[in-house]
GROMACS .gro file of C-alpha atoms in nm:
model
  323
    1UNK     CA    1   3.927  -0.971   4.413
    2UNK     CA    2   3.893  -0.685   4.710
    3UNK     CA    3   3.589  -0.766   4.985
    4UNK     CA    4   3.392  -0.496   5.074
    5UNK     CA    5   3.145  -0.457   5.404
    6UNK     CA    6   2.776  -0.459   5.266
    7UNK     CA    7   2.653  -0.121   5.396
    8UNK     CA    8   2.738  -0.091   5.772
    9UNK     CA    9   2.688  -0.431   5.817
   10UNK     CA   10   2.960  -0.720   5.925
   11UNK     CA   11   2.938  -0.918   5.581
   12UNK     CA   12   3.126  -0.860   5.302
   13UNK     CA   13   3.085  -0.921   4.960
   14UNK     CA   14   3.328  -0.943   4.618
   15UNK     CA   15   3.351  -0.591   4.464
   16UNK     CA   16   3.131  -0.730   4.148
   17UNK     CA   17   2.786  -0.886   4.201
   18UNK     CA   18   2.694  -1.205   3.978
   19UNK     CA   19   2.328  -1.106   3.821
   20UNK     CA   20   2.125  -1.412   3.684
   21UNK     CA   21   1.906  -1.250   3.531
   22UNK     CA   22   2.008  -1.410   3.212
   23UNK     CA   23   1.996  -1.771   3.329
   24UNK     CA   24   1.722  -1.961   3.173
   25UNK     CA   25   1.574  -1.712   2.927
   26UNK     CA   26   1.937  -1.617   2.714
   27UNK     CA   27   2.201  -1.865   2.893
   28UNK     CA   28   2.136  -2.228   2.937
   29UNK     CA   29   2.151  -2.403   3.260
   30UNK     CA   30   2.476  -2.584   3.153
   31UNK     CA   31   2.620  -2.279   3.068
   32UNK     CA   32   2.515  -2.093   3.384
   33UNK     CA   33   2.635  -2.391   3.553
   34UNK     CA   34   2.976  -2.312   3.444
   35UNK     CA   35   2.977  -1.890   3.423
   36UNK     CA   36   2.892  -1.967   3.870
   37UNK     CA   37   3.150  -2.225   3.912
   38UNK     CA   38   3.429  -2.013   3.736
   39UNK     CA   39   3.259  -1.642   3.933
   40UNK     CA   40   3.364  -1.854   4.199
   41UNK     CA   41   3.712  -1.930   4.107
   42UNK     CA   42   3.735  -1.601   4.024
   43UNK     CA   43   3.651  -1.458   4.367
   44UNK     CA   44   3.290  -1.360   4.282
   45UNK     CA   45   3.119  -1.447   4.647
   46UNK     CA   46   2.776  -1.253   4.569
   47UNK     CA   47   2.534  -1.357   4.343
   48UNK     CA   48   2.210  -1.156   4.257
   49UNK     CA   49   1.897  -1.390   4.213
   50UNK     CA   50   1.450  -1.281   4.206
   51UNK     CA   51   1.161  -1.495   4.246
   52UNK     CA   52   1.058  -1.359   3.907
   53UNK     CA   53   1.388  -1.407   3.677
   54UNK     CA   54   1.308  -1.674   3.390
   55UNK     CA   55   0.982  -1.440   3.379
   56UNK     CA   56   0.715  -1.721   3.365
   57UNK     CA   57   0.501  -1.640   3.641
   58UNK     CA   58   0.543  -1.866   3.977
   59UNK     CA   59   0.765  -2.044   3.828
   60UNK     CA   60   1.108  -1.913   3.958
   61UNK     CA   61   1.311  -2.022   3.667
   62UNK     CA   62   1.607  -1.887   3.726
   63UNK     CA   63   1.639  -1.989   4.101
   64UNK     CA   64   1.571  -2.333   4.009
   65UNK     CA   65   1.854  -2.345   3.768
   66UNK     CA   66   2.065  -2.169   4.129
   67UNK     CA   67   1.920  -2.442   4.338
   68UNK     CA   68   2.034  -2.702   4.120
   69UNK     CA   69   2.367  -2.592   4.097
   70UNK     CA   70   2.380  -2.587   4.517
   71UNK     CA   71   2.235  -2.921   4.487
   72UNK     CA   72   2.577  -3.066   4.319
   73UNK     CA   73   2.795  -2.929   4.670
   74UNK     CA   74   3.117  -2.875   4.661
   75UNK     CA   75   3.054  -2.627   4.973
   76UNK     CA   76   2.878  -2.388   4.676
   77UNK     CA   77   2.643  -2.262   4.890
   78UNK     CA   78   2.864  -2.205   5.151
   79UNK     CA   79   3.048  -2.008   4.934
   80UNK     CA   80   2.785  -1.745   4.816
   81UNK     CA   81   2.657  -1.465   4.953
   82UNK     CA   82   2.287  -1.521   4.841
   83UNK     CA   83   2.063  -1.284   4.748
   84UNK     CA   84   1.701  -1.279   4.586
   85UNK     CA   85   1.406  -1.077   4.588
   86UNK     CA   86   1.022  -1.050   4.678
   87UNK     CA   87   0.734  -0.838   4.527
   88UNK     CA   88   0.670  -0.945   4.168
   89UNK     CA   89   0.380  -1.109   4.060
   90UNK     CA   90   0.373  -1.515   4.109
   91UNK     CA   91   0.064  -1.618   4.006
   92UNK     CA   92  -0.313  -1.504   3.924
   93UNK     CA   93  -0.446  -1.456   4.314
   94UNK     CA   94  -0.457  -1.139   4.525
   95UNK     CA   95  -0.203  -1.201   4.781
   96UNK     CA   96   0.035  -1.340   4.547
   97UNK     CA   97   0.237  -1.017   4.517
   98UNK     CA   98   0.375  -0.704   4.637
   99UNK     CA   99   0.475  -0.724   5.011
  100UNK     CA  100   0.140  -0.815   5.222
  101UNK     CA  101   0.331  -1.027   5.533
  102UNK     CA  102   0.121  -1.333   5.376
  103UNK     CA  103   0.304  -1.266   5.058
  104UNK     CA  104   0.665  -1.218   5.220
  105UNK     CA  105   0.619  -1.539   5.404
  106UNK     CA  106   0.501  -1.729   5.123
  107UNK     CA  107   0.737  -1.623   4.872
  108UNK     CA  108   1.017  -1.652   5.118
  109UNK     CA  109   0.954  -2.004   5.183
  110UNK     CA  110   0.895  -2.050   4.796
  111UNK     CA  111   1.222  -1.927   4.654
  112UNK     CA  112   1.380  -2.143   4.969
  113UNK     CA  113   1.210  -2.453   4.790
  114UNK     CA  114   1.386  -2.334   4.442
  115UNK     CA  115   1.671  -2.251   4.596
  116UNK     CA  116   1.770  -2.582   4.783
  117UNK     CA  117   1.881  -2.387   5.122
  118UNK     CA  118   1.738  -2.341   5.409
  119UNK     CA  119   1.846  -1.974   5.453
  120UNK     CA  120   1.868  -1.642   5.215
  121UNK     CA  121   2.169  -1.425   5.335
  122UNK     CA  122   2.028  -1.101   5.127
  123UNK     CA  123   1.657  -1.057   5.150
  124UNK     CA  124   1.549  -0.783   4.891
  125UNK     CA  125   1.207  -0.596   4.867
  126UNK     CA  126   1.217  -0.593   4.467
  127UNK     CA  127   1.016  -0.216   4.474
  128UNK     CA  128   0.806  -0.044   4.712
  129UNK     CA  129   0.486  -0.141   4.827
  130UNK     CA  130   0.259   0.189   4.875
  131UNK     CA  131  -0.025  -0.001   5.009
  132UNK     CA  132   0.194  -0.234   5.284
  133UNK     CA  133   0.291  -0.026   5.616
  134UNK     CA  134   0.569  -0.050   5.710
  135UNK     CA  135   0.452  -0.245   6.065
  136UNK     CA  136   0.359  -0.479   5.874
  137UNK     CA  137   0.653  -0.533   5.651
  138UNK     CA  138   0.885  -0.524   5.929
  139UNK     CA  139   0.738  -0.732   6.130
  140UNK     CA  140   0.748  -1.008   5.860
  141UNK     CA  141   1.086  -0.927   5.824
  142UNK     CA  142   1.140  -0.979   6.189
  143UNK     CA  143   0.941  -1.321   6.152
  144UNK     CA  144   1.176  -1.450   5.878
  145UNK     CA  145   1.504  -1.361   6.050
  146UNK     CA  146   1.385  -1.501   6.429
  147UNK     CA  147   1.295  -1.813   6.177
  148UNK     CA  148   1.686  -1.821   6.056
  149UNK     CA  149   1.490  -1.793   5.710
  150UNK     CA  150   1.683  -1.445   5.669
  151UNK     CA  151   1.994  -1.304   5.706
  152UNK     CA  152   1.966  -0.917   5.608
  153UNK     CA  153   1.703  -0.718   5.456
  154UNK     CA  154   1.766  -0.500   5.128
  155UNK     CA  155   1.521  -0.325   4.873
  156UNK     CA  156   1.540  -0.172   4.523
  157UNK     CA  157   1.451   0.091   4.335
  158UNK     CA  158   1.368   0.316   4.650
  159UNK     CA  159   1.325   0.651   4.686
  160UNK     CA  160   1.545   0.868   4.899
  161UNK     CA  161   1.228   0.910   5.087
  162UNK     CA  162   1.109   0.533   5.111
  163UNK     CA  163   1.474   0.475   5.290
  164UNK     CA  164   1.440   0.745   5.475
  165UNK     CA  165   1.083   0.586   5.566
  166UNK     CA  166   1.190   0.220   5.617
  167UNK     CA  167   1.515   0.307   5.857
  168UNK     CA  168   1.310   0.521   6.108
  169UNK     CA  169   1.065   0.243   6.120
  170UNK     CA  170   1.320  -0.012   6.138
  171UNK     CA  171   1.490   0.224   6.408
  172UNK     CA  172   1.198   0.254   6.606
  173UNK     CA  173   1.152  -0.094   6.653
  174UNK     CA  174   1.519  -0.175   6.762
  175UNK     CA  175   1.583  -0.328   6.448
  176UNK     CA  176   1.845  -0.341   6.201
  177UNK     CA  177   1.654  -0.267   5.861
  178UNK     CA  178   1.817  -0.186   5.509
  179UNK     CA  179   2.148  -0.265   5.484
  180UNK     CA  180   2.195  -0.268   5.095
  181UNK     CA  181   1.980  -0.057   4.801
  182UNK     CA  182   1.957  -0.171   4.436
  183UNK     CA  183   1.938   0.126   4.230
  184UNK     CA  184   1.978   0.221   3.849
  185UNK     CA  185   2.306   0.374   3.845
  186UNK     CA  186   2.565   0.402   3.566
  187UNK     CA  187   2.756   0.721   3.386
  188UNK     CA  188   2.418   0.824   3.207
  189UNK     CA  189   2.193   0.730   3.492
  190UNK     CA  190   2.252   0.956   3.767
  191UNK     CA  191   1.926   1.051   3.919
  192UNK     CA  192   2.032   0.869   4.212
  193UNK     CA  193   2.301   1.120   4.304
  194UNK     CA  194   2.038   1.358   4.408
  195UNK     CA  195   1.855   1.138   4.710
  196UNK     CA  196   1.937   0.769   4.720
  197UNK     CA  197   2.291   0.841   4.717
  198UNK     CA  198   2.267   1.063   5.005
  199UNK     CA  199   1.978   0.861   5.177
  200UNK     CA  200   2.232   0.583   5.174
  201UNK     CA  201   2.529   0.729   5.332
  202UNK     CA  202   2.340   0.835   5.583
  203UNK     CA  203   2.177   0.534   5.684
  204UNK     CA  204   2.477   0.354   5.588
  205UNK     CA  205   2.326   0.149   5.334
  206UNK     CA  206   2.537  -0.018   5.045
  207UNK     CA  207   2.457   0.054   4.653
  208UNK     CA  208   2.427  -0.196   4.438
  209UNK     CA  209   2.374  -0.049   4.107
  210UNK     CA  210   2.176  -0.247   3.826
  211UNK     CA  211   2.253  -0.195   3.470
  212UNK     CA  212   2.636  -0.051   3.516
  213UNK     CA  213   2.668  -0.041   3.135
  214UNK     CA  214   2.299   0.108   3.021
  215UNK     CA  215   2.155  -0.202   2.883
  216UNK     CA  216   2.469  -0.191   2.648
  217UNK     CA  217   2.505   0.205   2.568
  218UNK     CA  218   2.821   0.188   2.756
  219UNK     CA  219   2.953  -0.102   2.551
  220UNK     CA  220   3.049   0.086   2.273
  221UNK     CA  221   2.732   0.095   2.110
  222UNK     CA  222   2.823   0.329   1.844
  223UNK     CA  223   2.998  -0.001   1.685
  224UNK     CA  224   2.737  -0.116   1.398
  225UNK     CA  225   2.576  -0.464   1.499
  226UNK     CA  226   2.339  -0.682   1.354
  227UNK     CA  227   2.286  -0.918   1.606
  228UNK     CA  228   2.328  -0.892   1.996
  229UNK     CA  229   2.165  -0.613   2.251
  230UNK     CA  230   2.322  -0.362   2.044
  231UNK     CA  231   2.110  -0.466   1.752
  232UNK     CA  232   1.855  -0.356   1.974
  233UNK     CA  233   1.554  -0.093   1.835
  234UNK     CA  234   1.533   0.103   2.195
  235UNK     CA  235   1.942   0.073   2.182
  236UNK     CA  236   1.959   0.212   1.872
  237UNK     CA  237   1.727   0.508   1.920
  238UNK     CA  238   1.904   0.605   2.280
  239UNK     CA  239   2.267   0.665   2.085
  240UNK     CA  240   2.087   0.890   1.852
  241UNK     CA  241   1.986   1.050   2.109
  242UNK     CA  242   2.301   1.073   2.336
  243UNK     CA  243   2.490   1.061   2.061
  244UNK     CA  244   2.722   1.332   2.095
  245UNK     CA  245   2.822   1.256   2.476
  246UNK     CA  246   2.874   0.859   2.353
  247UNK     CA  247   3.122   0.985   2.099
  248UNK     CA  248   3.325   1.232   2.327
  249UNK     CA  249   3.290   0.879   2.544
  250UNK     CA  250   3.399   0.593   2.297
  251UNK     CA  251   3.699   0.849   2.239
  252UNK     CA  252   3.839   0.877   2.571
  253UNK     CA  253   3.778   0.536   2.615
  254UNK     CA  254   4.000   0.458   2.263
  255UNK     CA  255   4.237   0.709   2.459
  256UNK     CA  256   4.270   0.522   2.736
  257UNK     CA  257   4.296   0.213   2.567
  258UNK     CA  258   4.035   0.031   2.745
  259UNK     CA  259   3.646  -0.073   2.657
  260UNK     CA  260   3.403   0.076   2.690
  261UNK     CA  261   3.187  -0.154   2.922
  262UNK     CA  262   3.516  -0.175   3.151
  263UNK     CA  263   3.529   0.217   3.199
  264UNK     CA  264   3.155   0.254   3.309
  265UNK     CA  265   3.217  -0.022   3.549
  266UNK     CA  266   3.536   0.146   3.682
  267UNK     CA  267   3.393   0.456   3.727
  268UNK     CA  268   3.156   0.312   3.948
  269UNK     CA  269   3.388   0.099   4.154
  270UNK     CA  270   3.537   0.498   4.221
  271UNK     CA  271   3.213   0.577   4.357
  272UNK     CA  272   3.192   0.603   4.737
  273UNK     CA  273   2.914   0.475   4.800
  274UNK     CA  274   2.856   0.213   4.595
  275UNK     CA  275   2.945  -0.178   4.745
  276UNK     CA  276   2.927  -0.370   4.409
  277UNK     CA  277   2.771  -0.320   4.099
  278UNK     CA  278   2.586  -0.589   3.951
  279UNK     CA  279   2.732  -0.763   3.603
  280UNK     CA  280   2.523  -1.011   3.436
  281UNK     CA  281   2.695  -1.245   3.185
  282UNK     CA  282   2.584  -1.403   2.903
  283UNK     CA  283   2.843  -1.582   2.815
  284UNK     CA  284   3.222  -1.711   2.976
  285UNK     CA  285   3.407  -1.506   2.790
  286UNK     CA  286   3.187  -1.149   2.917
  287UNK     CA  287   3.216  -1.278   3.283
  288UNK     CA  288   3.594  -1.306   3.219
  289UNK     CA  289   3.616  -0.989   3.033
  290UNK     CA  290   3.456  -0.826   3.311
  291UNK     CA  291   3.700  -0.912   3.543
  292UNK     CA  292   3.946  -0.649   3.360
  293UNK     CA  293   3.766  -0.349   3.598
  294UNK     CA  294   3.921  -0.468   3.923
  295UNK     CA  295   4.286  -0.457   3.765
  296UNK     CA  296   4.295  -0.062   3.686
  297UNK     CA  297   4.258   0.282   3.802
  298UNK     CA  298   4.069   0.625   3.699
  299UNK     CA  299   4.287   0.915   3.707
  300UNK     CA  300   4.113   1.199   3.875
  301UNK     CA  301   4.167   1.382   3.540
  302UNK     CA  302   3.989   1.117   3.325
  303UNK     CA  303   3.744   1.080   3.615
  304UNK     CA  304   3.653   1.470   3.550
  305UNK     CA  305   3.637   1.443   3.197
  306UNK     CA  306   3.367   1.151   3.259
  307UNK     CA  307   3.168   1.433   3.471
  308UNK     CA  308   3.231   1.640   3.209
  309UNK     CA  309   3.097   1.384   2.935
  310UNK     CA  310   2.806   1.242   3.155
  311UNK     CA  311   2.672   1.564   3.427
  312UNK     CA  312   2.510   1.416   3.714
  313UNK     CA  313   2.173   1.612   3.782
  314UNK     CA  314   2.322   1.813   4.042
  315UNK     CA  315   2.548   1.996   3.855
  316UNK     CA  316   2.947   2.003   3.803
  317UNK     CA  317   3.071   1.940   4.140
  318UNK     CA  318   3.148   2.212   4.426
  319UNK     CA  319   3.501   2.227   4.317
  320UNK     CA  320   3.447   2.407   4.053
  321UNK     CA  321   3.248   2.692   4.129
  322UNK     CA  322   3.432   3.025   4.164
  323UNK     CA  323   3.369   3.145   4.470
   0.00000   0.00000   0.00000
């Protein structure tokens, strides 16, 4: 496993980020037990966690079932770069969401409870807040990490502009701010490219990309499945309607020998500026699998014929316009 710097920050992190998403709701705590232990052995050191994940409001499911699992040591939580999130709704009353400072604080202290640590390396703002200034947010921020509750700040699903917003402020307060974005990103989810990308590298923020294979349309979802996200209605109606590029992209990947789900994540391991995209297994045998994108290499030529396949929204690149 290679170890990247998270954005221009001193940490680093695994190339691959463990979501856990799927813990409690589609994997059992057992099993989730058991896909963290063996991330571990298999030089995973990030994990991806939210207040929200087991989706029962307030109660924090899935960093309960992450909590207990620190709880049984073996230096496991020394081991882990830790990250969770804050905005989503956890319960019925009017501060008990979004990113008022009362809310930060509280939910902060919350997920510490679930989590059985007394610190959160990664500290994410789960979406922006429109109706929190950024004062304010910052200067919870500030609160948290004089508190040693905090590490490092991080957001997702900003705008170019809400980086752009956050990093002045953060600047003009002498503070460190953003140091990692979670964005949408894979082969046929490129909006990014045109301002978060950019917005990034210039703030030196690290990418962490969410949903590297499409929710499964980069799995080889032309494959006919009965069961399974590929059994899925939305799946199903998104490769009729990409279907064309997805067979031009099952082809090369038949080509190349390799799955499909491993050549989406390769291609954006060969992206500059992303730090680690985020895989979330269901199962042992997917986390393993997974591992199969940090053994190989794109060839610029199959790396064009993926631009080719999939345009980003900017266009083919510079290159090849004929001046």
């Amino acid at each position: 496993m290679k170890y990247v710097h998270l954005g221009r920050s001193g940490l680093k992190v695994s190339r691959l980020c463990l979501g856990t998403m799927n813990f409690g709701p589609e994997t059992t705590e057992a099993d989730s037990g058991q896909i963290m232990d063996t991330a571990l052995e298999l030089g995973i050191n990030f994990f991806d966690t939210a207040d929200v994940y087991g989706w029962e409001v307030g109660e924090g499911i899935t960093e309960q079932i992450i909590g207990r699992w620190f709880g049984q040591g073996g230096n496991r939580r020394e081991n882990v770069v830790l990250a969770t999130k804050v905005f989503g709704r956890m319960g019925d009353r009017p501060n008990q969401s979004r990113l008022s400072a009362l809310h930060i604080k509280r939910a902060c202290e919350a997920s510490l409870r679930r989590l059985q640590t007394d610190y959160i390396d990664l500290y994410q703002m789960h979406h922006v807040d429109r109706h929190a200034p950024w004062e304010e947010i910052w200067q919870a921020m500030e609160q948290l990490m004089r508190e040693g509750k905090v590490l490092y700040i991080g957001s997702s699903n900003f705008a170019g502009w809400h980086l752009a917003q956050a990093q002045e402020m953060a600047r003009h307060r002498n503070f460190l701010g953003l140091v990692a974005e979670q964005s949408l990103y894979n082969l046929n989810d490129r909006m990014i490219e045109l301002e978060v990308i950019p917005a990034c590298e210039a703030y030196g923020i690290g990418l962490i990309p969410w949903s590297p294979v499409a929710r499964g349309l980069l799995a080889g979802a032309l494959e006919p499945a009965t069961t399974g996200r590929r059994a899925d209605e939305d799946l199903r109606k998104k490769v009729e309607k990409y279907r064309p590029r997805l067979e031009a992209y099952e082809t090369l990947c038949r080509e190349l020998g390799e799955a499909p789900a491993h050549v989406a994540l390769a291609w954006l391991l060969h992206q500059p500026a992303v730090t680690a995209p985020i895989i979330g297994p269901r199962t042992m045998d997917q986390l393993k699998g997974t591992m199969r994108t940090t053994e190989f290499t794109l060839s610029k030529e199959v790396l064009k014929k993926l631009d080719t396949i999939f345009p980003g929204p900017g266009g083919p690149a510079p290159e090849a316009y004929a001046w």
